[in-house]
């Protein structure tokens, strides 16, 4: 149903109690509907397993590597400005490189079972930002070749 809000608020996006609000047409239209718990699919379970594993790998990475990742995200943000879009943060780039890595090595890489030990011993081309950019797992930015801290 189309919704009218008080206090000069034209639109709202989010969920309050049992109602989900959606904003459309740059805030000129607000639609409300009853909140429904989505059903889990096999894809949801797969993405959850991969996300948990990549989060575990990220938590085991060195602080120097995480600092290089933040520097890379800053360089990317300043060199690739897209109007009206937020630039990805460092963790987004971390996840993005692993999906590109998986796509390039589908026969041997399973993101649900990959470990930091596997990466350092079997796949050194992804263990630093400079190497990941060189291998094509991350977009190239000026200065990425200096980000050599290992995971």
Coordinates of C-alpha atoms in Angstrom, one line a residue:
X1 CA 0.0 0.0 0.0
X2 CA 1.1 3.6 -0.6
X3 CA 2.2 5.2 2.6
X4 CA 2.0 8.8 3.9
X5 CA 4.3 9.6 6.8
X6 CA 4.2 12.4 9.4
X7 CA 6.6 15.2 10.3
X8 CA 7.6 16.1 6.7
X9 CA 9.2 12.7 6.1
X10 CA 8.5 11.9 2.5
X11 CA 9.8 8.3 2.4
X12 CA 11.5 5.7 4.5
X13 CA 13.3 2.4 3.8
X14 CA 13.6 -0.3 6.4
X15 CA 11.6 -2.4 8.7
X16 CA 9.7 -1.3 11.8
X17 CA 7.9 -3.9 13.9
X18 CA 6.0 -6.0 11.3
X19 CA 6.0 -3.5 8.4
X20 CA 8.7 -3.1 5.7
X21 CA 8.9 0.3 4.0
X22 CA 10.5 0.8 0.6
X23 CA 11.4 4.2 -1.0
X24 CA 11.0 4.7 -4.7
X25 CA 11.4 7.5 -7.3
X26 CA 14.0 9.4 -5.3
X27 CA 11.9 9.5 -2.1
X28 CA 8.7 10.7 -3.6
X29 CA 6.9 7.3 -3.2
X30 CA 6.9 5.1 -0.1
X31 CA 5.4 1.6 -0.2
X32 CA 4.6 -0.4 2.9
X33 CA 4.0 -4.2 3.2
X34 CA 3.8 -6.8 5.9
X35 CA 7.3 -8.2 6.7
X36 CA 7.7 -11.9 5.8
X37 CA 10.6 -14.1 6.9
X38 CA 12.3 -15.2 3.7
X39 CA 12.8 -18.9 3.1
X40 CA 16.3 -20.2 3.1
X41 CA 17.5 -21.7 -0.2
X42 CA 20.5 -23.9 -1.0
X43 CA 22.2 -20.7 -2.4
X44 CA 21.7 -18.9 1.0
X45 CA 23.4 -21.8 2.8
X46 CA 26.3 -21.9 0.2
X47 CA 26.8 -18.1 0.5
X48 CA 26.7 -18.3 4.3
X49 CA 29.4 -21.0 4.4
X50 CA 31.6 -19.1 2.0
X51 CA 31.2 -15.9 3.9
X52 CA 32.0 -17.5 7.3
X53 CA 35.1 -19.1 5.8
X54 CA 36.4 -15.9 4.2
X55 CA 35.7 -14.0 7.4
X56 CA 37.8 -16.5 9.2
X57 CA 40.7 -16.1 6.7
X58 CA 40.4 -12.3 7.0
X59 CA 40.6 -12.5 10.8
X60 CA 43.8 -14.5 10.5
X61 CA 45.5 -12.0 8.1
X62 CA 48.3 -9.8 9.4
X63 CA 47.7 -6.2 10.4
X64 CA 50.2 -5.1 7.7
X65 CA 48.1 -6.8 5.0
X66 CA 44.9 -5.3 6.4
X67 CA 46.6 -1.9 6.3
X68 CA 47.6 -2.4 2.7
X69 CA 44.0 -3.4 1.9
X70 CA 42.7 -0.2 3.4
X71 CA 45.3 1.8 1.4
X72 CA 44.2 -0.1 -1.7
X73 CA 40.6 0.8 -1.0
X74 CA 41.5 4.5 -0.6
X75 CA 43.5 4.4 -3.8
X76 CA 40.7 2.7 -5.7
X77 CA 38.1 5.2 -4.3
X78 CA 40.2 8.3 -5.3
X79 CA 41.1 6.9 -8.8
X80 CA 37.7 5.4 -9.7
X81 CA 35.1 7.9 -8.8
X82 CA 31.6 6.8 -9.9
X83 CA 28.9 9.5 -9.6
X84 CA 26.2 8.5 -7.1
X85 CA 27.8 5.3 -6.0
X86 CA 29.7 4.5 -2.8
X87 CA 33.2 3.0 -3.3
X88 CA 33.8 -0.5 -1.9
X89 CA 35.6 -0.6 1.4
X90 CA 38.7 -2.8 2.1
X91 CA 36.7 -5.9 3.2
X92 CA 34.6 -5.7 -0.1
X93 CA 37.9 -5.7 -2.1
X94 CA 39.1 -8.7 0.0
X95 CA 35.9 -10.6 -0.8
X96 CA 35.9 -9.5 -4.5
X97 CA 39.5 -10.8 -5.0
X98 CA 38.5 -14.2 -3.6
X99 CA 35.6 -14.6 -6.0
X100 CA 37.8 -13.6 -8.9
X101 CA 40.4 -16.0 -7.7
X102 CA 37.8 -18.8 -7.5
X103 CA 36.5 -18.1 -11.0
X104 CA 40.0 -18.3 -12.4
X105 CA 40.7 -21.6 -10.5
X106 CA 37.4 -23.3 -10.4
X107 CA 38.8 -26.8 -10.6
X108 CA 41.1 -26.5 -7.6
X109 CA 39.5 -23.8 -5.3
X110 CA 36.6 -24.2 -3.0
X111 CA 35.9 -21.0 -1.0
X112 CA 34.1 -23.0 1.7
X113 CA 37.1 -25.0 2.7
X114 CA 40.1 -22.8 1.7
X115 CA 42.4 -21.8 4.6
X116 CA 45.1 -19.2 5.1
X117 CA 47.7 -22.0 5.1
X118 CA 46.5 -23.2 1.7
X119 CA 46.9 -19.7 0.4
X120 CA 50.4 -19.2 1.6
X121 CA 51.7 -22.5 0.5
X122 CA 49.7 -23.3 -2.7
X123 CA 48.5 -19.9 -4.0
X124 CA 51.1 -17.2 -3.3
X125 CA 49.7 -15.0 -6.2
X126 CA 46.9 -13.9 -3.9
X127 CA 48.7 -13.3 -0.6
X128 CA 49.5 -9.6 -1.2
X129 CA 47.6 -6.8 -2.8
X130 CA 50.4 -6.2 -5.4
X131 CA 50.3 -9.8 -6.4
X132 CA 46.5 -10.0 -6.6
X133 CA 46.5 -6.9 -8.8
X134 CA 49.2 -8.3 -11.0
X135 CA 47.3 -11.6 -11.3
X136 CA 44.1 -9.7 -12.3
X137 CA 42.1 -10.6 -9.1
X138 CA 41.8 -6.9 -8.2
X139 CA 41.5 -3.9 -10.5
X140 CA 44.7 -2.1 -11.2
X141 CA 45.3 1.2 -9.4
X142 CA 48.4 3.5 -9.4
X143 CA 50.5 2.6 -6.4
X144 CA 49.2 -0.9 -5.9
X145 CA 52.7 -2.3 -6.7
X146 CA 53.9 -0.9 -3.4
X147 CA 51.4 -2.9 -1.3
X148 CA 53.4 -6.0 -0.7
X149 CA 52.6 -7.0 2.8
X150 CA 51.7 -10.7 3.0
X151 CA 48.6 -12.2 4.5

